[in-house]
Short mmCIF file of C-alpha atoms in Angstrom, two decimals:
data_model
loop_
_atom_site.label_atom_id
_atom_site.label_comp_id
_atom_site.label_asym_id
_atom_site.label_seq_id
_atom_site.Cartn_x
_atom_site.Cartn_y
_atom_site.Cartn_z
CA GLN A 1 148.75 40.22 163.57
CA SER A 2 150.64 38.09 166.11
CA SER A 3 150.44 40.84 168.73
CA GLU A 4 146.66 41.07 168.27
CA ILE A 5 146.28 37.31 168.69
CA ILE A 6 148.42 37.41 171.85
CA LYS A 7 146.31 40.27 173.17
CA GLU A 8 143.12 38.26 172.63
CA TYR A 9 144.54 35.25 174.48
CA LYS A 10 145.83 37.40 177.32
CA GLU A 11 142.39 38.94 177.79
CA ALA A 12 140.73 35.52 177.68
CA HIS A 13 143.28 33.88 180.03
CA PRO A 14 144.81 36.62 182.21
CA ASP A 15 145.99 34.05 184.77
CA LYS A 16 147.92 32.03 182.15
CA ILE A 17 149.14 34.45 179.47
CA VAL A 18 151.78 37.15 179.93
CA SER A 19 152.39 39.47 176.98
CA LEU A 20 155.94 40.83 176.65
CA THR A 21 157.59 42.96 173.99
CA LYS A 22 161.31 43.05 173.30
CA PRO A 23 162.24 45.07 170.19
CA ASN A 24 165.46 44.72 168.22
CA SER A 25 166.33 41.23 169.31
CA GLY A 26 166.91 37.92 167.63
CA LEU A 27 165.09 34.76 168.58
CA GLY A 28 167.71 33.76 171.15
CA GLY A 29 167.63 37.12 172.89
CA THR A 30 163.84 37.08 172.94
CA ARG A 31 163.80 33.63 174.54
CA ASN A 32 166.31 34.75 177.17
CA TYR A 33 164.12 37.78 177.91
CA GLY A 34 161.07 35.56 178.36
CA LEU A 35 162.99 33.25 180.69
CA LYS A 36 163.34 36.12 183.17
CA PHE A 37 159.56 36.24 183.55
CA ALA A 38 158.81 32.52 183.40
CA LYS A 39 157.60 31.03 186.70
CA GLY A 40 157.18 27.36 185.85
CA GLU A 41 159.43 24.52 186.94
CA TYR A 42 159.69 23.39 183.31
CA ILE A 43 160.16 25.57 180.24
CA GLY A 44 159.01 25.03 176.65
CA PHE A 45 159.23 27.16 173.51
CA VAL A 46 156.89 27.66 170.55
CA ASP A 47 158.02 29.73 167.56
CA SER A 48 155.54 32.25 166.19
CA ASP A 49 154.94 30.39 162.89
CA ASP A 50 154.22 27.06 164.56
CA TRP A 51 151.55 25.35 166.62
CA VAL A 52 151.37 22.47 169.07
CA ASP A 53 149.07 19.57 169.82
CA ARG A 54 146.65 20.36 172.65
CA LYS A 55 148.16 17.56 174.73
CA MET A 56 151.82 18.33 174.00
CA PHE A 57 152.91 20.00 177.21
CA GLU A 58 150.64 17.90 179.39
CA ALA A 59 152.17 14.72 177.95
CA MET A 60 155.74 15.98 178.12
CA TYR A 61 155.31 17.27 181.67
CA GLY A 62 153.91 13.90 182.67
CA MET A 63 157.06 12.21 181.35
CA ALA A 64 159.29 14.82 182.99
CA LYS A 65 157.76 14.08 186.39
CA GLN A 66 158.96 10.49 186.01
CA GLY A 67 162.46 11.78 186.74
CA HIS A 68 163.65 13.35 183.46
CA ASP A 69 165.43 16.72 183.32
CA ILE A 70 164.66 17.23 179.64
CA VAL A 71 161.99 15.60 177.49
CA LEU A 72 161.90 15.64 173.70
CA CYS A 73 159.25 14.57 171.21
CA ASP A 74 158.87 14.05 167.48
CA PHE A 75 157.47 16.86 165.34
CA MET A 76 155.52 17.39 162.16
CA VAL A 77 157.19 19.37 159.35
CA VAL A 78 154.49 21.30 157.50
CA GLN A 79 155.10 23.26 154.30
CA ASP A 80 153.73 26.79 154.38
CA GLY A 81 150.09 26.81 153.28
CA TRP A 82 149.47 23.21 154.36
CA GLU A 83 147.96 21.88 157.57
CA THR A 84 149.59 18.44 157.54
CA GLY A 85 153.11 17.29 156.72
CA HIS A 86 155.59 14.53 157.46
CA VAL A 87 156.83 13.29 160.81
CA ALA A 88 160.43 14.17 161.73
CA LYS A 89 162.05 12.19 164.51
CA GLY A 90 163.08 14.14 167.59
CA PHE A 91 165.84 11.61 168.19
CA ARG A 92 167.69 10.22 165.17
CA GLY A 93 170.16 7.82 166.72
CA THR A 94 169.95 4.04 166.82
CA HIS A 95 169.91 3.52 170.60
CA PHE A 96 168.40 6.05 173.00
CA ASN A 97 171.13 6.49 175.59
CA PRO A 98 173.00 9.51 177.02
CA GLN A 99 175.90 9.19 174.57
CA GLU A 100 173.70 9.00 171.48
CA VAL A 101 171.51 11.82 172.76
CA VAL A 102 174.53 14.15 172.66
CA ILE A 103 175.85 12.72 169.37
CA ASN A 104 172.47 13.51 167.78
CA SER A 105 171.87 16.76 169.69
CA ILE A 106 172.37 18.96 166.62
CA ASP A 107 170.18 16.87 164.36
CA PRO A 108 167.74 18.25 165.24
CA ALA A 109 168.91 20.98 167.63
CA THR A 110 165.59 22.82 167.80
CA ALA A 111 164.48 23.87 171.27
CA CYS A 112 160.82 23.69 170.30
CA ASN A 113 160.33 19.92 170.56
CA LYS A 114 161.76 19.88 174.09
CA LEU A 115 160.67 20.57 177.65
CA TYR A 116 163.50 21.72 179.94
CA HIS A 117 163.82 21.95 183.69
CA ARG A 118 164.41 25.64 184.26
CA LYS A 119 167.67 25.04 186.18
CA PHE A 120 169.46 24.27 182.92
CA PHE A 121 169.21 27.87 181.74
CA GLN A 122 171.53 28.80 184.59
CA ILE A 123 174.14 26.72 182.74
CA ALA A 124 173.61 28.26 179.30
CA GLU A 125 171.16 30.69 177.78
CA PHE A 126 170.59 31.07 174.05
CA THR A 127 172.94 33.00 171.81
CA ASP A 128 171.52 36.02 170.01
CA GLY A 129 172.69 35.13 166.50
CA TRP A 130 171.32 32.71 163.94
CA TYR A 131 171.32 29.02 164.83
CA GLU A 132 171.01 29.80 168.51
CA ASP A 133 169.64 26.29 169.12
CA ILE A 134 172.80 24.65 167.77
CA GLY A 135 174.92 26.64 170.21
CA THR A 136 172.72 25.78 173.20
CA THR A 137 170.84 22.46 172.93
CA PRO A 138 173.92 20.15 172.94
CA ILE A 139 175.28 21.88 176.04
CA LEU A 140 172.03 21.53 177.98
CA LEU A 141 171.58 17.89 176.97
CA SER A 142 175.14 17.08 178.06
CA TYR A 143 174.36 18.28 181.60
CA ALA A 144 171.05 16.42 181.96
CA HIS A 145 171.03 13.48 184.37
CA SER A 146 168.12 11.92 182.49
CA VAL A 147 166.52 12.69 179.12
CA GLY A 148 163.11 11.32 178.15
CA TYR A 149 161.85 10.72 174.62
CA LEU A 150 158.17 10.76 173.73
CA GLU A 151 157.78 9.18 170.28
CA LEU A 152 154.77 11.26 169.30
CA ALA A 153 154.68 14.14 166.78
CA LEU A 154 153.24 16.79 169.10
CA TYR A 155 154.90 19.91 167.67
CA ASN A 156 154.06 21.32 164.22
CA TYR A 157 156.96 23.11 162.56
CA ARG A 158 156.01 25.34 159.64
CA GLN A 159 158.61 25.47 156.87
CA ARG A 160 158.55 28.74 154.96
CA SER A 161 160.60 29.56 151.85
CA GLY A 162 161.83 32.80 153.44
CA SER A 163 162.94 31.19 156.69
CA ILE A 164 166.52 30.77 157.93
CA THR A 165 166.37 27.20 156.67
CA TYR A 166 166.27 28.41 153.05
CA SER A 167 168.24 31.65 153.41
CA ALA A 168 171.65 32.40 151.89
CA ASP A 169 172.18 35.33 154.26
CA GLU A 170 175.72 36.01 155.52
CA ARG A 171 174.39 35.48 159.05
CA THR A 172 174.33 31.79 158.18
CA LYS A 173 177.98 31.84 159.25
CA ASP A 174 176.81 32.48 162.83
CA VAL A 175 176.60 28.70 163.05
CA ILE A 176 180.41 28.62 163.27
CA SER A 177 180.36 30.48 166.60
CA SER A 178 177.58 28.15 167.75
CA TRP A 179 179.76 25.11 166.99
CA GLN A 180 182.63 26.66 168.89
CA ARG A 181 180.38 27.45 171.83
CA VAL A 182 179.44 23.78 172.07
CA LEU A 183 183.08 22.68 171.99
CA ASP A 184 183.96 25.21 174.69
CA ASN A 185 181.06 24.57 177.09
CA VAL A 186 179.84 20.99 176.80
CA HIS A 187 180.05 18.79 179.91
CA ASN A 188 183.41 17.06 179.96
CA ASN A 189 181.78 13.63 180.37
CA PHE A 190 180.28 13.99 176.89
CA ARG A 191 182.97 16.02 175.18
CA LYS A 192 183.92 13.38 172.61
CA GLU A 193 180.23 12.91 171.70
CA ALA A 194 179.80 16.67 171.29
CA ILE A 195 182.92 16.90 169.12
CA PHE A 196 181.43 14.28 166.82
CA ALA A 197 178.06 16.07 166.83
CA VAL A 198 179.77 19.28 165.68
CA TYR A 199 181.73 17.39 163.02
CA LYS A 200 178.54 15.85 161.62
CA SER A 201 176.88 19.26 161.66
CA ILE A 202 179.72 20.79 159.64
CA ALA A 203 179.32 18.07 157.01
CA THR A 204 175.56 18.67 156.93
CA PHE A 205 175.94 22.43 156.53
CA ILE A 206 178.41 22.03 153.67
CA GLU A 207 175.65 20.19 151.78
CA PHE A 208 172.76 22.21 153.24
CA LYS A 209 174.28 25.69 152.80
CA PRO A 210 176.84 25.24 149.97
CA ALA A 211 177.19 28.99 149.40
CA PHE A 212 179.28 29.03 152.59
CA ALA A 213 181.01 25.68 152.12
CA ASP A 214 184.47 27.30 152.02
CA ASP A 215 183.93 28.87 155.45
CA PHE A 216 182.61 25.66 156.97
CA LEU A 217 185.43 23.54 155.56
CA GLU A 218 187.99 26.08 156.78
CA TYR A 219 186.54 25.79 160.30
CA ALA A 220 186.82 22.00 160.08
CA HIS A 221 190.49 22.28 159.09
CA GLN A 222 191.14 24.68 161.97
CA ASN A 223 189.98 21.88 164.27
CA GLN A 224 191.37 19.00 162.21
CA GLU A 225 193.46 17.47 165.00
CA LEU A 226 190.53 17.61 167.43
CA PHE A 227 188.22 15.83 164.99
CA GLN A 228 190.70 13.27 163.70
CA GLN A 229 191.58 12.14 167.23
CA ASN A 230 187.90 11.52 167.97
CA ASP A 231 186.95 7.84 168.31
CA TYR A 232 183.59 8.32 166.61
CA TYR A 233 185.18 10.12 163.66
CA GLN A 234 187.75 7.35 163.24
CA LYS A 235 185.12 4.62 163.33
CA GLY A 236 182.79 6.50 160.96
CA THR A 237 185.44 7.27 158.35
CA ARG A 238 186.78 3.70 158.44
CA SER A 239 183.31 2.29 157.83
CA LYS A 240 182.53 5.11 155.34
CA SER A 241 179.31 5.84 157.25
CA ILE A 242 180.32 9.51 157.37
CA VAL A 243 182.08 11.74 154.89
CA ASP A 244 185.74 12.49 155.59
CA LEU A 245 185.89 16.28 155.37
CA PHE A 246 189.67 16.20 155.26
CA GLN A 247 189.57 14.23 152.02
CA MET A 248 186.98 16.58 150.52
CA GLY A 249 187.86 19.07 147.83
CA LEU A 250 185.55 21.88 146.82
CA ILE A 251 185.28 22.74 143.15
CA PRO A 252 186.79 26.23 142.74
CA LYS A 253 184.43 29.13 142.13
CA LYS A 254 185.57 29.62 138.54
CA LEU A 255 183.37 29.53 135.47
CA HIS A 256 185.19 28.85 132.19
CA TYR A 257 183.88 29.31 128.66
CA PHE A 258 185.49 29.39 125.21
CA TRP A 259 185.10 31.75 122.28
CA PHE A 260 187.30 31.01 119.29
CA GLY A 261 187.06 32.61 115.86
CA HIS A 262 186.39 36.21 116.93
CA GLY A 263 182.72 35.98 115.95
CA GLU A 264 179.83 38.03 117.33
CA LYS A 265 177.87 36.57 120.22
CA SER A 266 174.19 35.95 119.48
CA GLU A 267 171.34 37.30 121.60
CA LEU A 268 170.83 33.82 123.04
CA ILE A 269 174.45 33.64 124.11
CA LYS A 270 174.27 37.11 125.65
CA ARG A 271 171.18 36.06 127.57
CA CYS A 272 172.89 32.93 128.82
CA MET A 273 175.96 34.85 129.90
CA ALA A 274 173.79 37.35 131.74
CA SER A 275 172.34 34.44 133.71
CA TRP A 276 175.86 33.46 134.76
CA LYS A 277 176.42 36.87 136.31
CA LYS A 278 173.04 36.65 138.03
CA TYR A 279 173.49 33.22 139.59
CA ALA A 280 177.30 32.92 139.72
CA GLY A 281 178.17 36.53 140.43
CA THR A 282 180.75 35.63 143.06
CA TYR A 283 182.56 33.29 140.65
CA GLU A 284 185.51 34.28 138.49
CA ILE A 285 184.15 34.12 134.93
CA ILE A 286 186.96 33.47 132.44
CA GLU A 287 186.81 33.65 128.64
CA TRP A 288 189.35 31.48 126.83
CA ASN A 289 190.25 32.24 123.23
CA GLU A 290 193.21 32.54 120.86
CA SER A 291 194.90 35.05 123.16
CA ASN A 292 195.27 32.72 126.13
CA CYS A 293 195.23 29.26 124.51
CA ASP A 294 198.19 27.82 122.63
CA ILE A 295 196.59 26.50 119.46
CA ASN A 296 199.83 24.77 118.44
CA GLU A 297 200.26 22.67 121.59
CA SER A 298 198.26 19.80 120.12
CA GLN A 299 198.08 18.50 116.57
CA PHE A 300 194.38 17.78 117.05
CA VAL A 301 193.71 21.35 118.15
CA LYS A 302 195.90 22.90 115.43
CA GLU A 303 194.08 21.02 112.68
CA ALA A 304 190.64 21.70 114.15
CA TYR A 305 191.43 25.40 114.39
CA GLU A 306 192.69 25.54 110.81
CA ALA A 307 189.42 23.89 109.76
CA LYS A 308 187.51 26.52 111.79
CA LYS A 309 185.86 23.82 113.84
CA TRP A 310 185.79 25.97 116.94
CA ALA A 311 183.80 23.54 119.09
CA PHE A 312 186.39 20.81 118.60
CA VAL A 313 189.13 23.26 119.55
CA ALA A 314 187.14 24.06 122.69
CA ASP A 315 186.62 20.35 123.41
CA TYR A 316 190.31 19.91 124.08
CA PHE A 317 190.82 23.12 126.02
CA ARG A 318 187.73 22.77 128.20
CA ILE A 319 189.12 19.51 129.58
CA LYS A 320 192.62 20.95 129.93
CA VAL A 321 191.47 24.05 131.81
CA ILE A 322 189.32 22.08 134.25
CA TYR A 323 192.19 19.64 134.79
CA GLU A 324 194.72 22.40 135.47
CA GLN A 325 192.59 24.95 137.32
CA GLY A 326 189.38 23.24 138.33
CA GLY A 327 186.02 24.97 138.27
CA PHE A 328 182.96 24.81 136.05
CA TYR A 329 182.87 24.59 132.27
CA MET A 330 179.82 25.81 130.37
CA ASP A 331 178.90 26.02 126.72
CA THR A 332 177.82 29.52 125.82
CA ASP A 333 174.27 28.29 125.18
CA VAL A 334 173.84 27.06 128.76
CA GLU A 335 171.51 29.27 130.79
CA LEU A 336 171.65 29.18 134.57
CA LYS A 337 168.37 29.02 136.44
CA ALA A 338 169.78 28.84 139.98
CA PRO A 339 173.13 29.01 141.82
CA LEU A 340 175.72 26.28 141.22
CA ASP A 341 177.08 26.04 144.77
CA SER A 342 175.41 22.72 145.56
CA LEU A 343 177.56 21.07 142.86
CA ARG A 344 180.87 22.06 144.44
CA THR A 345 181.05 19.22 146.97
CA SER A 346 181.73 16.54 144.36
CA ASN A 347 185.22 15.88 142.98
CA PHE A 348 183.78 15.87 139.47
CA PHE A 349 180.26 16.08 138.08
CA PHE A 350 178.36 15.61 134.85
CA ALA A 351 174.72 15.30 133.87
CA PHE A 352 172.79 13.10 131.52
CA GLU A 353 171.61 14.70 128.29
CA THR A 354 169.27 11.81 127.53
CA ARG A 355 168.72 8.47 129.21
CA ASP A 356 171.99 7.04 127.86
CA ASN A 357 174.01 10.09 126.76
CA ILE A 358 176.20 12.30 128.95
CA ASN A 359 176.06 16.08 128.53
CA ALA A 360 179.47 17.72 128.02
CA ALA A 361 177.98 21.22 127.77
CA ILE A 362 178.29 21.71 131.51
CA PHE A 363 180.60 19.88 133.88
CA GLY A 364 183.13 20.64 136.56
CA GLY A 365 185.70 19.31 138.93
CA ILE A 366 188.60 19.88 141.27
CA PRO A 367 192.07 20.48 139.78
CA ARG A 368 194.35 17.59 138.78
CA PHE A 369 191.61 14.99 138.91
CA GLU A 370 192.58 11.68 137.30
CA LEU A 371 189.44 11.39 135.18
CA ALA A 372 190.16 14.71 133.44
CA LYS A 373 193.77 13.68 132.88
CA LYS A 374 192.73 10.48 131.10
CA TRP A 375 190.02 12.30 129.14
CA LEU A 376 192.54 14.88 127.93
CA LYS A 377 195.01 12.18 126.94
CA THR A 378 192.55 10.78 124.37
CA TYR A 379 193.01 14.01 122.36
CA GLN A 380 196.77 14.12 122.74
CA GLU A 381 197.06 10.75 121.02
CA GLU A 382 194.99 11.66 117.93
CA THR A 383 194.80 14.05 115.00
CA PHE A 384 191.72 15.89 113.82
CA LYS A 385 192.38 15.50 110.11
CA LYS A 386 192.26 11.99 108.72
CA GLU A 387 194.52 10.66 105.95
CA ASP A 388 191.66 10.94 103.43
CA GLY A 389 191.21 14.64 104.25
CA THR A 390 187.99 14.21 106.24
CA TYR A 391 187.69 15.24 109.85
CA ASN A 392 187.72 13.10 112.97
CA MET A 393 184.39 14.28 114.35
CA SER A 394 182.64 10.98 115.09
CA ASN A 395 184.84 10.22 118.10
CA ASN A 396 183.53 13.29 119.84
CA ILE A 397 183.96 14.56 123.38
CA VAL A 398 180.88 12.72 124.69
CA ILE A 399 181.90 9.36 123.24
CA ARG A 400 185.37 9.70 124.75
CA LEU A 401 183.91 10.62 128.14
CA THR A 402 181.31 7.86 128.12
CA GLY A 403 183.98 5.28 127.38
CA LEU A 404 186.02 6.42 130.36
CA LEU A 405 183.03 6.49 132.70
CA ARG A 406 181.97 3.01 131.65
CA LYS A 407 185.44 1.48 131.90
CA ASP A 408 186.86 3.17 134.99
CA TYR A 409 183.79 4.29 136.94
CA LYS A 410 181.17 1.67 136.05
CA ILE A 411 178.51 4.22 135.18
CA LYS A 412 175.03 2.90 134.42
CA LEU A 413 173.56 4.57 131.36
CA ASN A 414 170.07 4.89 132.78
CA GLY A 415 169.56 8.64 133.13
CA GLN A 416 169.46 8.46 136.92
CA MET A 417 171.41 10.15 139.70
CA GLN A 418 174.60 8.26 140.52
CA THR A 419 177.57 8.73 142.82
CA LEU A 420 180.51 6.86 141.32
CA ARG A 421 183.87 6.11 142.89
CA ASP A 422 186.13 9.00 143.91
CA ASN A 423 183.03 11.13 144.52
CA VAL A 424 182.15 11.56 140.84
CA LYS A 425 178.49 12.51 140.58
CA ILE A 426 176.21 12.08 137.59
CA TYR A 427 172.99 14.10 137.69
CA PRO A 428 169.77 13.39 135.82
CA ALA A 429 168.90 15.60 132.85
CA ASN A 430 166.33 17.60 134.81
CA LYS A 431 169.15 19.01 136.96
CA LEU A 432 171.50 20.49 134.35
CA THR A 433 170.10 19.92 130.86
CA ILE A 434 166.35 20.54 130.68
CA ASP A 435 163.81 22.15 132.98
CA VAL A 436 160.82 19.90 133.65
CA TYR A 437 159.52 22.37 136.25
CA ASP A 438 159.98 20.07 139.23
CA GLY A 439 161.93 22.68 141.21
CA LYS A 440 165.25 20.83 140.80
CA ASN A 441 166.70 22.51 137.72
CA LEU A 442 169.91 24.55 137.91
CA ALA A 443 170.73 24.97 134.21
CA VAL A 444 169.21 24.58 130.75
CA HIS A 445 171.19 23.63 127.66
CA HIS A 446 169.61 25.32 124.63
CA PHE A 447 171.37 23.12 122.05
CA ASP A 448 172.14 26.11 119.85
CA ALA A 449 174.68 24.04 117.85
CA SER A 450 176.26 27.16 116.39
CA TRP A 451 179.36 25.05 115.69
CA TRP A 452 177.53 22.65 113.38
CA ASP A 453 178.15 22.79 109.65
CA VAL A 454 175.37 21.18 107.61
CA LYS A 455 177.96 20.08 105.02
CA ASP A 456 179.47 17.77 107.65
#
């Protein structure tokens, strides 16, 4: 369809339109191919899904002729199927100056909201992998004598669900070579600004593309000395305006569950476990039971096991395993609806079950985290069987956890998203407990309560 549209325009405007075909090439290679045929003094790019305001290039060229090597503008982000969207700033710094232009050159790095003097493509062409803009735009901007900014949304960027933006393709890791290209080729006058731009981009990609967070964090550590000696990094981490990647831990890709008592798994449980393999297939899924848990290591656990209160046995061990190994804990009646990778960047996470109750059916954290240590200690100081022969079931795992979160982390029991101290995150119920069909759900807790005895 695109080729037919191009053909129509070429026939209607033979003096303005040149139709070229370059098979088997990525976007960067295609742009480089087109540059060989371009005759203009200034060069602009429009991706095939997008469209521009009629006055875009006229307005940007007018600003360029005022003495600017490169001109950028704002753009409109439009969801696929819509004709209007929201304005995204082409420059996202606080003061428009050469230093901040380079610092913010990767956010956004797109070439499509810019008009370049053609001489800059003698300095650097586009790479042929994914994220070709990230590996090129900062370099070109660092060599510009003057950059102009037109605060008008003249470019319309169409956001599709199947685009690179939303993809979990292995080629996402091409961004690492783009970062390195910037570090290797940026103008020396703006090297420290480019280093900080790359650092910020790594932090963004860890959140934006969490499936590859391990690779991105490894790259950051490979360049740790370079980043930590950077003035902008030092100022940002001191003021806590940026995340310190070298203090960040990623929750291990382990999924722990418990099955005591040797019983048969229900169809619901089998369905839930199948969802784990679907959405956490790259995780190590570990079953814990009598064979790999020492029932006698705690009086509470020993008595709960003897009473066949399997859930209370699991309460102790779920905390212990996450404390010792890190990873994700899930009740067997938790069904995954999407990948868990986006949760890995917190040191510990929970979700609300209701407005004022925390859900202990799914949680996770990094190993040896202080919260888990204190939580576990509450079991080590108690017995399960009371003196009168009844069971200590009222002081359950949720009550113990809530007490800790209120005392040590100042949680607000309001059902809302919260980031507490030490990067402990509390998600609303729609994220990890119930699906309200808002597109944000990762897991559903079915509240099977197979552990519950009506006599209790």
